[in-house]
Amino acid sequence: PEPRRAPISGDFSPKTRTGSAGLPRPRGRLQPPGGGLTARGRLTYLNVLVNIQEIISENCVVIFSKTTCFYCKKAKKLFEHMNVNYTAVELDLNENGSQIQDVLEQMTGGRTVPRVFVNGTFVGGATDTQRLHEEGKLLPLIHQCQLKGKS
């Protein structure tokens, strides 16, 4: 089934998807600490960074994605085929998506999507993630995270 997308809003409302069922569960912060809006209604850099870090630390697999991106779909399908839950933050459906992408560039050294994090660590894009899987290194990272009690 077609996965539901995160709502278009001023918050970080990622959705967790199960590889097999495709049913979303909201995760992460709905509002930044203290509101975190500038005079123009945009989130501050620090609040974007804090939200990203919280989402990454609270979820085993996080994919910063765009709904029309081929490689983003490829990364999601990899986790779906592995029957692994992932949290997708759809940047093109979030009014702060460009800001989120700017902060991700500072954090990871790249602006392209997807930006895939496993167990709190940036692992790369779709090709890097696929390579880790083929080398047998991806599943152990996921299992380490699940042992910590994260979803």
PDB file of C-alpha atoms in Angstrom:
ATOM      1  CA  PRO A   1       0.000   0.000   0.000  1.00  0.00           C
ATOM      2  CA  GLU A   2       1.012   3.609  -0.605  1.00  0.00           C
ATOM      3  CA  PRO A   3       2.511   5.025   2.628  1.00  0.00           C
ATOM      4  CA  ARG A   4       0.868   8.103   4.103  1.00  0.00           C
ATOM      5  CA  ARG A   5       2.955  11.244   4.099  1.00  0.00           C
ATOM      6  CA  ALA A   6       3.874  13.571   6.932  1.00  0.00           C
ATOM      7  CA  PRO A   7       1.575  16.585   7.185  1.00  0.00           C
ATOM      8  CA  ILE A   8       2.552  19.965   5.796  1.00  0.00           C
ATOM      9  CA  SER A   9       3.055  22.093   8.882  1.00  0.00           C
ATOM     10  CA  GLY A  10       5.568  24.101  10.845  1.00  0.00           C
ATOM     11  CA  ASP A  11       6.455  21.164  13.025  1.00  0.00           C
ATOM     12  CA  PHE A  12       8.564  18.062  12.743  1.00  0.00           C
ATOM     13  CA  SER A  13       5.984  15.347  12.302  1.00  0.00           C
ATOM     14  CA  PRO A  14       7.878  12.365  10.958  1.00  0.00           C
ATOM     15  CA  LYS A  15       6.082   9.100  10.454  1.00  0.00           C
ATOM     16  CA  THR A  16       7.358   5.674  11.356  1.00  0.00           C
ATOM     17  CA  ARG A  17       6.593   3.052   8.777  1.00  0.00           C
ATOM     18  CA  THR A  18       6.762  -0.697   9.043  1.00  0.00           C
ATOM     19  CA  GLY A  19       8.342  -2.416   6.100  1.00  0.00           C
ATOM     20  CA  SER A  20       5.479  -4.845   5.654  1.00  0.00           C
ATOM     21  CA  ALA A  21       2.386  -3.035   6.895  1.00  0.00           C
ATOM     22  CA  GLY A  22       3.188   0.536   5.861  1.00  0.00           C
ATOM     23  CA  LEU A  23       1.161   1.923   8.765  1.00  0.00           C
ATOM     24  CA  PRO A  24       2.548   5.204  10.134  1.00  0.00           C
ATOM     25  CA  ARG A  25       3.005   6.059  13.795  1.00  0.00           C
ATOM     26  CA  PRO A  26       3.880   9.643  14.732  1.00  0.00           C
ATOM     27  CA  ARG A  27       7.283   9.971  16.391  1.00  0.00           C
ATOM     28  CA  GLY A  28       9.550  12.794  17.423  1.00  0.00           C
ATOM     29  CA  ARG A  29       8.808  16.287  18.631  1.00  0.00           C
ATOM     30  CA  LEU A  30       5.659  18.031  17.483  1.00  0.00           C
ATOM     31  CA  GLN A  31       6.844  21.479  18.583  1.00  0.00           C
ATOM     32  CA  PRO A  32      10.376  22.755  19.063  1.00  0.00           C
ATOM     33  CA  PRO A  33      11.395  23.729  22.602  1.00  0.00           C
ATOM     34  CA  GLY A  34      10.038  27.173  23.488  1.00  0.00           C
ATOM     35  CA  GLY A  35       8.233  27.492  20.168  1.00  0.00           C
ATOM     36  CA  GLY A  36      11.507  28.276  18.406  1.00  0.00           C
ATOM     37  CA  LEU A  37      10.074  30.548  15.733  1.00  0.00           C
ATOM     38  CA  THR A  38      11.794  33.628  14.346  1.00  0.00           C
ATOM     39  CA  ALA A  39       9.883  36.850  13.669  1.00  0.00           C
ATOM     40  CA  ARG A  40       9.147  35.507  10.184  1.00  0.00           C
ATOM     41  CA  GLY A  41       7.671  32.276  11.523  1.00  0.00           C
ATOM     42  CA  ARG A  42      10.673  30.145  10.587  1.00  0.00           C
ATOM     43  CA  LEU A  43      12.367  27.788  13.007  1.00  0.00           C
ATOM     44  CA  THR A  44      15.760  28.899  14.279  1.00  0.00           C
ATOM     45  CA  TYR A  45      18.858  26.921  13.280  1.00  0.00           C
ATOM     46  CA  LEU A  46      19.298  25.683  16.847  1.00  0.00           C
ATOM     47  CA  ASN A  47      15.697  24.471  17.072  1.00  0.00           C
ATOM     48  CA  VAL A  48      15.979  22.666  13.746  1.00  0.00           C
ATOM     49  CA  LEU A  49      19.212  21.027  14.941  1.00  0.00           C
ATOM     50  CA  VAL A  50      17.648  19.995  18.277  1.00  0.00           C
ATOM     51  CA  ASN A  51      14.624  18.498  16.504  1.00  0.00           C
ATOM     52  CA  ILE A  52      16.797  16.549  14.071  1.00  0.00           C
ATOM     53  CA  GLN A  53      18.962  15.225  16.897  1.00  0.00           C
ATOM     54  CA  GLU A  54      15.894  14.171  18.906  1.00  0.00           C
ATOM     55  CA  ILE A  55      14.349  12.341  15.959  1.00  0.00           C
ATOM     56  CA  ILE A  56      17.645  10.575  15.237  1.00  0.00           C
ATOM     57  CA  SER A  57      18.215   9.615  18.874  1.00  0.00           C
ATOM     58  CA  GLU A  58      14.641   8.355  19.450  1.00  0.00           C
ATOM     59  CA  ASN A  59      14.411   6.127  16.351  1.00  0.00           C
ATOM     60  CA  CYS A  60      16.582   3.280  15.057  1.00  0.00           C
ATOM     61  CA  VAL A  61      16.258   4.197  11.386  1.00  0.00           C
ATOM     62  CA  VAL A  62      15.542   7.715  10.145  1.00  0.00           C
ATOM     63  CA  ILE A  63      15.322   8.671   6.483  1.00  0.00           C
ATOM     64  CA  PHE A  64      15.243  12.353   5.548  1.00  0.00           C
ATOM     65  CA  SER A  65      13.513  12.106   2.225  1.00  0.00           C
ATOM     66  CA  LYS A  66      11.472  13.733  -0.519  1.00  0.00           C
ATOM     67  CA  THR A  67       8.348  12.032  -1.806  1.00  0.00           C
ATOM     68  CA  THR A  68       9.303  12.229  -5.497  1.00  0.00           C
ATOM     69  CA  CYS A  69      12.942  11.168  -5.095  1.00  0.00           C
ATOM     70  CA  PHE A  70      13.858   7.843  -6.745  1.00  0.00           C
ATOM     71  CA  TYR A  71      16.763   7.158  -4.376  1.00  0.00           C
ATOM     72  CA  CYS A  72      14.596   7.974  -1.352  1.00  0.00           C
ATOM     73  CA  LYS A  73      12.067   5.394  -2.512  1.00  0.00           C
ATOM     74  CA  LYS A  74      14.921   2.929  -3.029  1.00  0.00           C
ATOM     75  CA  ALA A  75      16.178   3.440   0.552  1.00  0.00           C
ATOM     76  CA  LYS A  76      12.671   3.015   1.982  1.00  0.00           C
ATOM     77  CA  LYS A  77      12.093  -0.153  -0.053  1.00  0.00           C
ATOM     78  CA  LEU A  78      15.322  -1.633   1.291  1.00  0.00           C
ATOM     79  CA  PHE A  79      14.079  -1.299   4.875  1.00  0.00           C
ATOM     80  CA  GLU A  80      10.595  -2.481   3.877  1.00  0.00           C
ATOM     81  CA  HIS A  81      12.090  -5.632   2.302  1.00  0.00           C
ATOM     82  CA  MET A  82      14.077  -6.168   5.509  1.00  0.00           C
ATOM     83  CA  ASN A  83      10.798  -5.683   7.454  1.00  0.00           C
ATOM     84  CA  VAL A  84      12.453  -2.929   9.512  1.00  0.00           C
ATOM     85  CA  ASN A  85      10.558   0.075  10.873  1.00  0.00           C
ATOM     86  CA  TYR A  86      11.869   3.431   9.726  1.00  0.00           C
ATOM     87  CA  THR A  87      10.945   7.028  10.414  1.00  0.00           C
ATOM     88  CA  ALA A  88      10.621   9.178   7.301  1.00  0.00           C
ATOM     89  CA  VAL A  89      10.814  12.962   7.409  1.00  0.00           C
ATOM     90  CA  GLU A  90       9.458  14.136   4.038  1.00  0.00           C
ATOM     91  CA  LEU A  91      11.241  17.423   3.413  1.00  0.00           C
ATOM     92  CA  ASP A  92       9.099  18.434   0.435  1.00  0.00           C
ATOM     93  CA  LEU A  93       5.940  18.206   2.562  1.00  0.00           C
ATOM     94  CA  ASN A  94       7.322  20.230   5.473  1.00  0.00           C
ATOM     95  CA  GLU A  95       7.284  24.023   5.307  1.00  0.00           C
ATOM     96  CA  ASN A  96      10.672  23.979   7.062  1.00  0.00           C
ATOM     97  CA  GLY A  97      12.072  21.329   4.718  1.00  0.00           C
ATOM     98  CA  SER A  98      14.680  23.625   3.210  1.00  0.00           C
ATOM     99  CA  GLN A  99      15.920  24.626   6.669  1.00  0.00           C
ATOM    100  CA  ILE A 100      16.057  20.979   7.722  1.00  0.00           C
ATOM    101  CA  GLN A 101      18.053  20.179   4.593  1.00  0.00           C
ATOM    102  CA  ASP A 102      20.467  23.068   5.332  1.00  0.00           C
ATOM    103  CA  VAL A 103      21.125  21.721   8.836  1.00  0.00           C
ATOM    104  CA  LEU A 104      21.537  18.173   7.510  1.00  0.00           C
ATOM    105  CA  GLU A 105      24.153  19.498   5.083  1.00  0.00           C
ATOM    106  CA  GLN A 106      26.095  20.992   8.009  1.00  0.00           C
ATOM    107  CA  MET A 107      25.762  17.722   9.952  1.00  0.00           C
ATOM    108  CA  THR A 108      26.596  15.266   7.172  1.00  0.00           C
ATOM    109  CA  GLY A 109      28.549  17.190   4.550  1.00  0.00           C
ATOM    110  CA  GLY A 110      25.909  16.666   1.872  1.00  0.00           C
ATOM    111  CA  ARG A 111      22.598  18.192   0.883  1.00  0.00           C
ATOM    112  CA  THR A 112      21.239  15.395  -1.305  1.00  0.00           C
ATOM    113  CA  VAL A 113      18.477  13.068  -0.174  1.00  0.00           C
ATOM    114  CA  PRO A 114      17.991  10.573   1.197  1.00  0.00           C
ATOM    115  CA  ARG A 115      20.028  11.163   4.340  1.00  0.00           C
ATOM    116  CA  VAL A 116      19.855   7.851   6.230  1.00  0.00           C
ATOM    117  CA  PHE A 117      20.662   7.516   9.938  1.00  0.00           C
ATOM    118  CA  VAL A 118      20.880   4.154  11.719  1.00  0.00           C
ATOM    119  CA  ASN A 119      21.377   3.864  15.475  1.00  0.00           C
ATOM    120  CA  GLY A 120      22.042   7.607  15.701  1.00  0.00           C
ATOM    121  CA  THR A 121      24.781   7.529  13.066  1.00  0.00           C
ATOM    122  CA  PHE A 122      24.679   8.913   9.535  1.00  0.00           C
ATOM    123  CA  VAL A 123      25.269   5.994   7.150  1.00  0.00           C
ATOM    124  CA  GLY A 124      24.857   7.822   3.835  1.00  0.00           C
ATOM    125  CA  GLY A 125      22.366   7.818   1.009  1.00  0.00           C
ATOM    126  CA  ALA A 126      20.542   4.988  -0.715  1.00  0.00           C
ATOM    127  CA  THR A 127      23.626   3.562  -2.420  1.00  0.00           C
ATOM    128  CA  ASP A 128      25.700   3.635   0.776  1.00  0.00           C
ATOM    129  CA  THR A 129      22.875   2.010   2.738  1.00  0.00           C
ATOM    130  CA  GLN A 130      22.429  -0.697   0.087  1.00  0.00           C
ATOM    131  CA  ARG A 131      26.187  -1.376   0.148  1.00  0.00           C
ATOM    132  CA  LEU A 132      26.140  -1.753   3.957  1.00  0.00           C
ATOM    133  CA  HIS A 133      23.292  -4.240   3.591  1.00  0.00           C
ATOM    134  CA  GLU A 134      25.116  -6.247   0.911  1.00  0.00           C
ATOM    135  CA  GLU A 135      28.237  -6.343   3.113  1.00  0.00           C
ATOM    136  CA  GLY A 136      26.157  -7.663   6.024  1.00  0.00           C
ATOM    137  CA  LYS A 137      26.829  -4.574   8.156  1.00  0.00           C
ATOM    138  CA  LEU A 138      23.397  -2.904   8.151  1.00  0.00           C
ATOM    139  CA  LEU A 139      21.358  -5.461  10.097  1.00  0.00           C
ATOM    140  CA  PRO A 140      23.843  -5.603  13.012  1.00  0.00           C
ATOM    141  CA  LEU A 141      23.585  -1.797  13.346  1.00  0.00           C
ATOM    142  CA  ILE A 142      19.801  -2.079  13.464  1.00  0.00           C
ATOM    143  CA  HIS A 143      19.941  -4.911  16.010  1.00  0.00           C
ATOM    144  CA  GLN A 144      22.276  -2.876  18.255  1.00  0.00           C
ATOM    145  CA  CYS A 145      19.729  -0.092  18.215  1.00  0.00           C
ATOM    146  CA  GLN A 146      16.793  -2.389  18.922  1.00  0.00           C
ATOM    147  CA  LEU A 147      18.657  -3.812  21.926  1.00  0.00           C
ATOM    148  CA  LYS A 148      18.659  -0.273  23.333  1.00  0.00           C
ATOM    149  CA  GLY A 149      14.857  -0.345  23.209  1.00  0.00           C
ATOM    150  CA  LYS A 150      14.368   2.028  20.286  1.00  0.00           C
ATOM    151  CA  SER A 151      11.868   1.385  17.534  1.00  0.00           C
TER     152      SER A 151
END
